[in-house]
Amino acid sequence: MPTVLITGGTSGIGLASAQLLAGSGFRVFVTSRRKPEAELDSGIEWVEMDVCNERSVDQAVSQVEAACSVIDGVVCNAGFGIFGSIEETSMEAAQRQFDTNIGGVLRVVRRVLPAMRERRGGRIVLVGSLAGRAPIPFQGHYSASKAAVEAIAGSLYNEVRPYDVGVSLIEPGDINTPFNAAMDWSEGERSHYAERIATCEQVIRESLPKAPGPEVVAKEIAKALTAGKPRFRYPVGPDSKLVPLGKRLFSDSLVLRLIRDHFRI
């Protein structure tokens, strides 16, 4: 039975992936800082992990290794988003964003990779976002963190290629999950950009109910973990073809204008 470790695996994309993989014969370990209130499905085991704490990451991975000896795949999914202007978002908030979304990936990868490299096998799946290629206004810090995840994935892909460790980047567009519900939107109310932030927020809130659920992302994560020759990049969602096509065909100024038009700012 192959084993997979999913960070941020108790809700949204992480939980949907855990459920799909457990139903496909994987032994699944999901992590979060707090124990989930709802009981997890059969075949899914919870492990406490704070991706911002190296000791916590080490202890969690050691616990999984003790239970199954080999971790065949890792899905780095833990992350969150902050909402606010570049000018007004505090450095403390920005650092928390980067430490979770970028530092969390690095801590987990650094911990699991030596064993994969030594046995010459394994899969590492990083969950990025199309926002890394089409930055969202007033979510610049989140967009920057996902652009960094893309760069890490690309570098890692080439670094570990001789060791038969597969690296894939999952790039969701709009996905209907509790992600945005957990975001702190209150900063916009006190902003110099308040009117435009409110418009942008309204567009995001209106689009989410129309977006596909996390199951579509889970299917792509499963492909990345099980394919004989996994692709490097798996775009997902209604914007997954439009954004890359626009980036190839249009000038930067036109792409940025289209983003402004989309968010009505």
CSV table of C-alpha atoms in Angstrom, one decimal:
chain,number,residue,atom,x,y,z
A,1,MET,CA,0.0,0.0,0.0
A,2,PRO,CA,1.7,3.3,-1.1
A,3,THR,CA,1.9,6.0,1.6
A,4,VAL,CA,1.3,9.7,1.0
A,5,LEU,CA,1.6,12.7,3.4
A,6,ILE,CA,-0.6,15.7,2.8
A,7,THR,CA,0.1,19.0,4.6
A,8,GLY,CA,-3.0,21.1,5.2
A,9,GLY,CA,-5.0,17.9,4.7
A,10,THR,CA,-8.0,18.4,6.9
A,11,SER,CA,-10.1,20.7,4.7
A,12,GLY,CA,-10.6,21.9,1.2
A,13,ILE,CA,-8.2,20.6,-1.5
A,14,GLY,CA,-6.1,18.7,1.0
A,15,LEU,CA,-9.1,16.8,2.4
A,16,ALA,CA,-10.6,16.1,-1.0
A,17,SER,CA,-7.2,14.7,-2.1
A,18,ALA,CA,-6.9,12.6,1.0
A,19,GLN,CA,-10.4,11.1,0.5
A,20,LEU,CA,-9.7,10.3,-3.2
A,21,LEU,CA,-6.3,8.7,-2.5
A,22,ALA,CA,-7.6,6.7,0.5
A,23,GLY,CA,-10.4,5.3,-1.8
A,24,SER,CA,-7.7,4.4,-4.4
A,25,GLY,CA,-5.7,2.3,-2.0
A,26,PHE,CA,-3.2,4.8,-0.5
A,27,ARG,CA,-2.4,4.9,3.2
A,28,VAL,CA,-2.9,8.6,3.8
A,29,PHE,CA,-1.5,10.8,6.5
A,30,VAL,CA,-2.9,14.4,6.8
A,31,THR,CA,-1.4,17.2,8.8
A,32,SER,CA,-2.7,20.3,10.4
A,33,ARG,CA,-1.9,22.4,13.6
A,34,ARG,CA,-5.2,21.4,15.3
A,35,LYS,CA,-6.9,18.0,15.3
A,36,PRO,CA,-10.0,18.1,13.0
A,37,GLU,CA,-13.3,18.2,14.7
A,38,ALA,CA,-15.0,15.8,12.2
A,39,GLU,CA,-14.0,12.2,12.1
A,40,LEU,CA,-11.8,11.4,9.1
A,41,ASP,CA,-12.6,8.7,6.6
A,42,SER,CA,-11.2,5.2,6.9
A,43,GLY,CA,-7.6,5.0,5.6
A,44,ILE,CA,-6.8,8.6,6.6
A,45,GLU,CA,-4.7,9.3,9.7
A,46,TRP,CA,-4.1,12.7,11.3
A,47,VAL,CA,-0.7,13.9,12.4
A,48,GLU,CA,-0.1,17.2,14.1
A,49,MET,CA,2.2,19.5,12.2
A,50,ASP,CA,3.0,23.2,12.1
A,51,VAL,CA,4.8,23.8,8.8
A,52,CYS,CA,6.2,27.1,10.3
A,53,ASN,CA,8.1,25.1,13.0
A,54,GLU,CA,11.0,22.9,11.9
A,55,ARG,CA,10.9,20.8,15.0
A,56,SER,CA,7.2,20.1,14.5
A,57,VAL,CA,7.8,19.1,10.8
A,58,ASP,CA,10.6,16.8,11.9
A,59,GLN,CA,8.5,15.1,14.6
A,60,ALA,CA,5.5,14.7,12.3
A,61,VAL,CA,7.5,13.1,9.4
A,62,SER,CA,9.3,10.9,11.9
A,63,GLN,CA,5.9,9.7,13.2
A,64,VAL,CA,4.8,8.8,9.7
A,65,GLU,CA,8.1,7.1,8.9
A,66,ALA,CA,7.8,5.0,12.1
A,67,ALA,CA,4.3,3.9,11.1
A,68,CYS,CA,5.0,3.0,7.5
A,69,SER,CA,8.8,3.1,7.0
A,70,VAL,CA,8.6,4.6,3.5
A,71,ILE,CA,6.8,7.8,2.4
A,72,ASP,CA,6.1,7.3,-1.3
A,73,GLY,CA,4.6,10.8,-1.9
A,74,VAL,CA,4.3,14.2,-0.3
A,75,VAL,CA,1.7,16.8,-1.2
A,76,CYS,CA,2.6,20.3,0.1
A,77,ASN,CA,-0.8,21.9,0.3
A,78,ALA,CA,-0.7,23.9,3.6
A,79,GLY,CA,-1.2,27.6,3.1
A,80,PHE,CA,-3.4,30.7,3.6
A,81,GLY,CA,-4.0,34.1,2.0
A,82,ILE,CA,-4.0,37.6,3.3
A,83,PHE,CA,-6.0,40.4,1.7
A,84,GLY,CA,-4.8,44.0,1.5
A,85,SER,CA,-2.8,46.5,-0.5
A,86,ILE,CA,1.0,46.2,-0.8
A,87,GLU,CA,1.3,49.6,0.8
A,88,GLU,CA,-0.8,49.0,3.9
A,89,THR,CA,-0.2,45.3,4.7
A,90,SER,CA,2.2,45.1,7.6
A,91,MET,CA,5.6,43.4,7.3
A,92,GLU,CA,4.6,41.1,10.1
A,93,ALA,CA,1.6,39.9,8.1
A,94,ALA,CA,3.6,39.6,5.0
A,95,GLN,CA,6.3,37.5,6.8
A,96,ARG,CA,3.6,35.2,8.2
A,97,GLN,CA,2.3,34.7,4.7
A,98,PHE,CA,5.7,33.9,3.2
A,99,ASP,CA,6.8,31.7,6.2
A,100,THR,CA,3.7,29.5,5.8
A,101,ASN,CA,3.4,29.3,2.0
A,102,ILE,CA,7.1,29.3,1.1
A,103,GLY,CA,8.9,28.3,4.3
A,104,GLY,CA,6.4,25.6,5.0
A,105,VAL,CA,7.1,24.0,1.6
A,106,LEU,CA,10.8,24.2,2.1
A,107,ARG,CA,10.8,22.7,5.6
A,108,VAL,CA,8.7,19.7,4.5
A,109,VAL,CA,10.7,19.1,1.3
A,110,ARG,CA,14.0,19.3,3.1
A,111,ARG,CA,12.8,16.8,5.6
A,112,VAL,CA,11.4,14.1,3.3
A,113,LEU,CA,13.8,14.5,0.3
A,114,PRO,CA,16.9,12.7,1.7
A,115,ALA,CA,15.1,9.4,2.1
A,116,MET,CA,13.6,9.7,-1.4
A,117,ARG,CA,16.9,10.6,-2.9
A,118,GLU,CA,18.7,7.7,-1.2
A,119,ARG,CA,16.2,5.1,-2.3
A,120,ARG,CA,15.9,6.8,-5.7
A,121,GLY,CA,12.2,7.1,-5.8
A,122,GLY,CA,9.2,9.2,-4.6
A,123,ARG,CA,6.9,11.9,-5.7
A,124,ILE,CA,6.7,15.5,-4.4
A,125,VAL,CA,3.6,17.5,-5.4
A,126,LEU,CA,3.5,21.3,-4.6
A,127,VAL,CA,0.2,23.1,-4.7
A,128,GLY,CA,0.7,26.5,-6.3
A,129,SER,CA,-1.9,28.7,-7.9
A,130,LEU,CA,-2.6,30.5,-11.2
A,131,ALA,CA,-2.3,33.6,-9.1
A,132,GLY,CA,1.4,33.0,-9.3
A,133,ARG,CA,1.2,33.8,-13.0
A,134,ALA,CA,-1.7,36.2,-13.0
A,135,PRO,CA,-1.3,38.2,-9.7
A,136,ILE,CA,-4.5,39.2,-7.9
A,137,PRO,CA,-4.9,42.8,-6.9
A,138,PHE,CA,-4.9,43.3,-3.2
A,139,GLN,CA,-3.6,39.7,-2.8
A,140,GLY,CA,-0.1,40.5,-3.9
A,141,HIS,CA,1.6,38.7,-1.0
A,142,TYR,CA,-0.4,35.5,-1.7
A,143,SER,CA,0.3,35.8,-5.4
A,144,ALA,CA,4.0,36.3,-4.8
A,145,SER,CA,4.2,33.3,-2.5
A,146,LYS,CA,2.7,31.1,-5.2
A,147,ALA,CA,5.1,32.5,-7.8
A,148,ALA,CA,7.8,31.4,-5.4
A,149,VAL,CA,6.4,27.9,-5.1
A,150,GLU,CA,6.5,27.6,-8.9
A,151,ALA,CA,10.1,28.6,-9.0
A,152,ILE,CA,11.0,26.2,-6.2
A,153,ALA,CA,9.2,23.4,-8.0
A,154,GLY,CA,11.1,24.1,-11.2
A,155,SER,CA,14.5,24.2,-9.6
A,156,LEU,CA,13.7,21.1,-7.5
A,157,TYR,CA,12.5,19.2,-10.6
A,158,ASN,CA,15.9,19.6,-12.2
A,159,GLU,CA,17.9,19.0,-9.1
A,160,VAL,CA,16.4,15.6,-8.2
A,161,ARG,CA,15.8,14.3,-11.7
A,162,PRO,CA,18.9,12.0,-11.6
A,163,TYR,CA,17.4,10.3,-8.5
A,164,ASP,CA,14.1,9.4,-10.0
A,165,VAL,CA,12.1,11.6,-7.7
A,166,GLY,CA,9.2,13.2,-9.5
A,167,VAL,CA,8.2,16.8,-8.8
A,168,SER,CA,4.9,18.3,-10.0
A,169,LEU,CA,3.3,21.7,-9.6
A,170,ILE,CA,-0.5,21.9,-9.3
A,171,GLU,CA,-1.9,25.2,-10.4
A,172,PRO,CA,-5.6,25.7,-9.4
A,173,GLY,CA,-7.6,28.7,-10.5
A,174,ASP,CA,-10.8,29.6,-8.8
A,175,ILE,CA,-11.9,26.7,-6.6
A,176,ASN,CA,-14.9,26.6,-4.3
A,177,THR,CA,-13.3,25.8,-0.9
A,178,PRO,CA,-13.4,27.3,2.6
A,179,PHE,CA,-10.0,29.0,1.8
A,180,ASN,CA,-11.5,32.5,1.2
A,181,ALA,CA,-14.0,32.1,4.0
A,182,ALA,CA,-11.0,31.9,6.4
A,183,MET,CA,-9.4,35.0,5.0
A,184,ASP,CA,-9.3,38.2,7.0
A,185,TRP,CA,-11.0,40.8,4.8
A,186,SER,CA,-11.3,43.5,7.5
A,187,GLU,CA,-8.2,45.4,6.5
A,188,GLY,CA,-9.9,46.7,3.4
A,189,GLU,CA,-12.4,48.6,5.5
A,190,ARG,CA,-9.7,51.0,6.9
A,191,SER,CA,-7.8,51.3,3.6
A,192,HIS,CA,-7.0,54.3,1.4
A,193,TYR,CA,-8.0,51.8,-1.4
A,194,ALA,CA,-11.2,50.9,0.4
A,195,GLU,CA,-13.6,51.3,-2.6
A,196,ARG,CA,-11.5,49.3,-5.0
A,197,ILE,CA,-10.7,46.7,-2.4
A,198,ALA,CA,-14.5,46.3,-1.8
A,199,THR,CA,-15.1,45.9,-5.5
A,200,CYS,CA,-12.4,43.3,-5.8
A,201,GLU,CA,-13.7,41.4,-2.8
A,202,GLN,CA,-17.2,41.4,-4.3
A,203,VAL,CA,-15.9,39.9,-7.6
A,204,ILE,CA,-14.1,37.1,-5.6
A,205,ARG,CA,-17.1,36.3,-3.5
A,206,GLU,CA,-19.4,36.2,-6.5
A,207,SER,CA,-17.1,34.0,-8.5
A,208,LEU,CA,-16.4,31.3,-5.8
A,209,PRO,CA,-19.9,29.7,-5.7
A,210,LYS,CA,-19.7,29.3,-9.5
A,211,ALA,CA,-16.2,27.6,-9.3
A,212,PRO,CA,-15.7,23.9,-9.3
A,213,GLY,CA,-15.1,22.1,-6.0
A,214,PRO,CA,-11.8,20.8,-4.7
A,215,GLU,CA,-12.4,17.4,-6.2
A,216,VAL,CA,-11.2,18.6,-9.6
A,217,VAL,CA,-7.9,19.5,-8.0
A,218,ALA,CA,-7.7,16.2,-6.1
A,219,LYS,CA,-7.9,14.3,-9.4
A,220,GLU,CA,-4.9,16.2,-10.8
A,221,ILE,CA,-2.9,15.6,-7.6
A,222,ALA,CA,-3.7,11.8,-7.9
A,223,LYS,CA,-2.5,11.9,-11.5
A,224,ALA,CA,0.8,13.5,-10.4
A,225,LEU,CA,1.3,10.8,-7.7
A,226,THR,CA,0.4,7.8,-9.8
A,227,ALA,CA,1.3,8.6,-13.5
A,228,GLY,CA,4.2,6.6,-14.9
A,229,LYS,CA,5.7,9.8,-16.3
A,230,PRO,CA,4.1,12.7,-14.3
A,231,ARG,CA,3.9,16.1,-15.9
A,232,PHE,CA,5.7,19.0,-14.3
A,233,ARG,CA,2.6,21.3,-14.4
A,234,TYR,CA,-1.0,20.5,-13.8
A,235,PRO,CA,-3.2,23.6,-14.3
A,236,VAL,CA,-6.8,23.1,-12.9
A,237,GLY,CA,-10.1,25.0,-13.2
A,238,PRO,CA,-11.9,27.3,-15.6
A,239,ASP,CA,-9.0,29.7,-16.0
A,240,SER,CA,-6.4,27.0,-16.4
A,241,LYS,CA,-6.2,27.4,-20.2
A,242,LEU,CA,-7.0,31.1,-20.5
A,243,VAL,CA,-4.3,32.4,-18.2
A,244,PRO,CA,-1.3,30.5,-19.8
A,245,LEU,CA,-2.6,31.4,-23.3
A,246,GLY,CA,-3.0,35.1,-22.4
A,247,LYS,CA,0.5,35.2,-21.0
A,248,ARG,CA,1.9,33.7,-24.2
A,249,LEU,CA,0.0,35.8,-26.7
A,250,PHE,CA,-0.4,39.2,-25.0
A,251,SER,CA,1.9,41.9,-23.8
A,252,ASP,CA,2.4,42.4,-20.0
A,253,SER,CA,0.5,45.7,-20.1
A,254,LEU,CA,-2.4,44.0,-21.8
A,255,VAL,CA,-2.4,41.1,-19.4
A,256,LEU,CA,-2.4,43.4,-16.4
A,257,ARG,CA,-5.2,45.5,-17.9
A,258,LEU,CA,-7.3,42.3,-18.4
A,259,ILE,CA,-6.7,41.5,-14.7
A,260,ARG,CA,-7.9,44.9,-13.7
A,261,ASP,CA,-11.0,44.5,-15.9
A,262,HIS,CA,-11.8,41.1,-14.5
A,263,PHE,CA,-11.8,42.5,-10.9
A,264,ARG,CA,-13.6,45.7,-12.1
A,265,ILE,CA,-10.9,48.0,-10.6
